[in-house]
Amino acid sequence: MSPLITTAELAGLLDGPLDSRPTVLDVRWRLAGPPGVESFRAGHIPSAVFADLDTALAAPPGEGGRHPLPEPAALQEALRLAGVDEGRLVVAYDDADSSVAARAWWLLRWAGHAEVAVLDGGFAAWEAEGRPVTTEEEVPSPGNIVVRPGGMPVLNADEAAELARDGVLLDARAPERYAGETEPVDPRAGHIPGARNAPFSAHSGADGHWHAPEVLAQHFASLGVGATTPVGAYCGSGVTASSVVLALEIAGHPAPASLYTGSWSHWSRDPERPAATGHEPG
């Protein structure tokens, strides 16, 4: 199925028969600022359930990084509480660039749930089109999803380092963080030697909609990604890099890209691991 769904398609499904309506996850989140749940309570897509990145879509921060993969049992419990059923479509959205929605998409795919899509344009597009918004918080019936880890490829630190030399490892952070000019969050500045900068902001336009497949394909080709190129992605904590994986799928890349789930927040914790600086891979 397509990894994206339009606002019109989602609206049609929500107006359709009850047994065929998707589960909608509101995953709004900000690195700094008010919690996303406050935005959810101020207004959200009808029937949407809030899923918190920090507590539902990630394990607690620690040695594994700032947003490590949740334990399968914990993820299964969180998804069931959100009403996620086996075989039922899940639609995720946020109110920014869809990178957090991409994390939800990736995590569900990793968990073995293929029926998942990101709302193209997110909440901003939904609201701009005058579609219904509610402050009512529904309590969904418990879902029956079974989390089966391994549906998407992951990298550990050593594998990421190897891929940076033998394939293409894409760093989804902003250029200034990639170059080591600033590091507001993690222990050290810089990037994994050999990694190429591919800011996640390049995946969508000013209106929040994802670029067309051919535009994304050209973008990744300029970064050295070919049809048979082993490719992986990382970012600060494994969240925005999920949008690289999603963008590659939209672009028609034949195999899912691997995700270094610990990302720079994991890599930079170990002083023995090298850090390159500057705007070249190093």
Short mmCIF file of N, CA and C in Angstrom, two decimals, residues 123-183:
data_model
loop_
_atom_site.label_atom_id
_atom_site.label_comp_id
_atom_site.label_asym_id
_atom_site.label_seq_id
_atom_site.Cartn_x
_atom_site.Cartn_y
_atom_site.Cartn_z
N PHE A 123 -1.76 17.65 10.11
CA PHE A 123 -2.90 18.34 10.69
C PHE A 123 -3.09 19.72 10.07
N ALA A 124 -1.98 20.35 9.68
CA ALA A 124 -2.09 21.70 9.08
C ALA A 124 -2.91 21.66 7.81
N ALA A 125 -2.69 20.64 6.97
CA ALA A 125 -3.46 20.54 5.73
C ALA A 125 -4.93 20.23 6.02
N TRP A 126 -5.16 19.35 6.98
CA TRP A 126 -6.52 18.99 7.36
C TRP A 126 -7.30 20.23 7.82
N GLU A 127 -6.66 21.01 8.68
CA GLU A 127 -7.31 22.20 9.23
C GLU A 127 -7.48 23.28 8.17
N ALA A 128 -6.46 23.45 7.33
CA ALA A 128 -6.52 24.50 6.29
C ALA A 128 -7.65 24.25 5.31
N GLU A 129 -8.02 22.99 5.11
CA GLU A 129 -9.10 22.65 4.19
C GLU A 129 -10.48 22.73 4.84
N GLY A 130 -10.51 23.16 6.09
CA GLY A 130 -11.79 23.32 6.78
C GLY A 130 -12.44 22.01 7.17
N ARG A 131 -11.67 20.97 7.30
CA ARG A 131 -12.23 19.67 7.68
C ARG A 131 -12.51 19.65 9.18
N PRO A 132 -13.37 18.75 9.62
CA PRO A 132 -13.81 18.79 11.02
C PRO A 132 -12.67 18.54 12.01
N VAL A 133 -12.74 19.30 13.09
CA VAL A 133 -11.79 19.17 14.19
C VAL A 133 -12.60 19.09 15.48
N THR A 134 -12.14 18.31 16.43
CA THR A 134 -12.88 18.14 17.67
C THR A 134 -11.95 18.23 18.86
N THR A 135 -12.52 18.52 20.03
CA THR A 135 -11.76 18.46 21.29
C THR A 135 -12.19 17.26 22.11
N GLU A 136 -13.15 16.51 21.61
CA GLU A 136 -13.60 15.31 22.33
C GLU A 136 -12.53 14.23 22.27
N GLU A 137 -12.27 13.61 23.40
CA GLU A 137 -11.27 12.56 23.49
C GLU A 137 -11.96 11.21 23.63
N GLU A 138 -11.90 10.45 22.57
CA GLU A 138 -12.53 9.14 22.57
C GLU A 138 -11.62 8.11 23.24
N VAL A 139 -12.25 7.16 23.92
CA VAL A 139 -11.51 6.03 24.47
C VAL A 139 -11.79 4.84 23.58
N PRO A 140 -10.83 4.45 22.76
CA PRO A 140 -11.09 3.38 21.80
C PRO A 140 -11.21 2.02 22.47
N SER A 141 -11.89 1.12 21.80
CA SER A 141 -11.91 -0.27 22.26
C SER A 141 -10.50 -0.83 22.11
N PRO A 142 -10.05 -1.63 23.06
CA PRO A 142 -8.69 -2.17 22.98
C PRO A 142 -8.46 -2.92 21.68
N GLY A 143 -7.30 -2.69 21.07
CA GLY A 143 -6.96 -3.36 19.83
C GLY A 143 -6.40 -4.75 20.08
N ASN A 144 -6.14 -5.45 18.99
CA ASN A 144 -5.63 -6.82 19.11
C ASN A 144 -4.31 -7.02 18.36
N ILE A 145 -3.62 -5.91 18.04
CA ILE A 145 -2.37 -6.04 17.31
C ILE A 145 -1.38 -6.92 18.07
N VAL A 146 -0.64 -7.72 17.32
CA VAL A 146 0.46 -8.51 17.87
C VAL A 146 1.75 -7.96 17.28
N VAL A 147 2.63 -7.45 18.13
CA VAL A 147 3.89 -6.88 17.67
C VAL A 147 4.87 -8.01 17.35
N ARG A 148 5.32 -8.00 16.11
CA ARG A 148 6.29 -9.00 15.63
C ARG A 148 7.51 -8.23 15.12
N PRO A 149 8.50 -8.00 15.97
CA PRO A 149 9.65 -7.18 15.59
C PRO A 149 10.40 -7.74 14.40
N GLY A 150 11.05 -6.84 13.67
CA GLY A 150 11.90 -7.27 12.56
C GLY A 150 11.36 -6.96 11.19
N GLY A 151 10.24 -6.24 11.12
CA GLY A 151 9.65 -5.95 9.83
C GLY A 151 10.40 -4.91 9.02
N MET A 152 11.29 -4.16 9.66
CA MET A 152 12.13 -3.17 8.98
C MET A 152 13.56 -3.35 9.45
N PRO A 153 14.54 -3.16 8.55
CA PRO A 153 15.94 -3.39 8.93
C PRO A 153 16.48 -2.29 9.83
N VAL A 154 17.28 -2.70 10.81
CA VAL A 154 17.90 -1.75 11.74
C VAL A 154 19.42 -1.94 11.72
N LEU A 155 20.12 -0.91 12.16
CA LEU A 155 21.57 -0.92 12.25
C LEU A 155 22.00 -0.66 13.69
N ASN A 156 23.08 -1.34 14.11
CA ASN A 156 23.74 -0.91 15.33
C ASN A 156 24.89 0.02 14.95
N ALA A 157 25.65 0.47 15.93
CA ALA A 157 26.70 1.47 15.65
C ALA A 157 27.76 0.93 14.71
N ASP A 158 28.21 -0.29 14.93
CA ASP A 158 29.24 -0.86 14.08
C ASP A 158 28.75 -1.03 12.64
N GLU A 159 27.51 -1.45 12.50
CA GLU A 159 26.94 -1.63 11.16
C GLU A 159 26.77 -0.28 10.45
N ALA A 160 26.41 0.76 11.23
CA ALA A 160 26.28 2.09 10.64
C ALA A 160 27.64 2.59 10.14
N ALA A 161 28.69 2.37 10.93
CA ALA A 161 30.03 2.79 10.53
C ALA A 161 30.47 2.07 9.26
N GLU A 162 30.16 0.78 9.18
CA GLU A 162 30.52 0.01 7.99
C GLU A 162 29.75 0.48 6.76
N LEU A 163 28.46 0.75 6.94
CA LEU A 163 27.65 1.20 5.82
C LEU A 163 28.12 2.55 5.29
N ALA A 164 28.59 3.41 6.19
CA ALA A 164 29.09 4.72 5.77
C ALA A 164 30.27 4.60 4.82
N ARG A 165 31.00 3.48 4.90
CA ARG A 165 32.16 3.26 4.05
C ARG A 165 31.83 2.41 2.82
N ASP A 166 30.94 1.45 3.00
CA ASP A 166 30.69 0.47 1.92
C ASP A 166 29.38 0.70 1.19
N GLY A 167 28.57 1.62 1.64
CA GLY A 167 27.31 1.93 0.99
C GLY A 167 27.04 3.42 1.12
N VAL A 168 25.81 3.78 1.46
CA VAL A 168 25.45 5.18 1.69
C VAL A 168 24.73 5.28 3.02
N LEU A 169 25.29 6.06 3.92
CA LEU A 169 24.65 6.34 5.21
C LEU A 169 24.26 7.80 5.21
N LEU A 170 22.97 8.07 5.35
CA LEU A 170 22.44 9.43 5.26
C LEU A 170 22.16 9.98 6.66
N ASP A 171 22.67 11.16 6.92
CA ASP A 171 22.47 11.88 8.18
C ASP A 171 21.36 12.89 7.96
N ALA A 172 20.24 12.70 8.65
CA ALA A 172 19.04 13.51 8.40
C ALA A 172 19.02 14.84 9.14
N ARG A 173 20.05 15.15 9.91
CA ARG A 173 20.03 16.37 10.69
C ARG A 173 20.31 17.61 9.84
N ALA A 174 20.06 18.77 10.44
CA ALA A 174 20.34 20.04 9.76
C ALA A 174 21.84 20.16 9.48
N PRO A 175 22.22 20.87 8.42
CA PRO A 175 23.63 20.97 8.03
C PRO A 175 24.56 21.43 9.14
N GLU A 176 24.11 22.36 9.97
CA GLU A 176 25.00 22.87 11.02
C GLU A 176 25.29 21.83 12.10
N ARG A 177 24.33 20.95 12.35
CA ARG A 177 24.59 19.87 13.31
C ARG A 177 25.46 18.80 12.66
N TYR A 178 25.18 18.46 11.42
CA TYR A 178 26.01 17.50 10.70
C TYR A 178 27.46 17.96 10.69
N ALA A 179 27.69 19.24 10.42
CA ALA A 179 29.04 19.78 10.31
C ALA A 179 29.74 19.93 11.66
N GLY A 180 28.98 19.80 12.74
CA GLY A 180 29.57 19.97 14.06
C GLY A 180 29.70 21.42 14.48
N GLU A 181 29.01 22.31 13.78
CA GLU A 181 29.07 23.73 14.13
C GLU A 181 28.27 24.03 15.39
N THR A 182 27.30 23.19 15.67
CA THR A 182 26.50 23.33 16.87
C THR A 182 25.98 21.96 17.25
N GLU A 183 25.76 21.76 18.54
CA GLU A 183 25.14 20.52 19.02
C GLU A 183 24.37 20.84 20.30
#
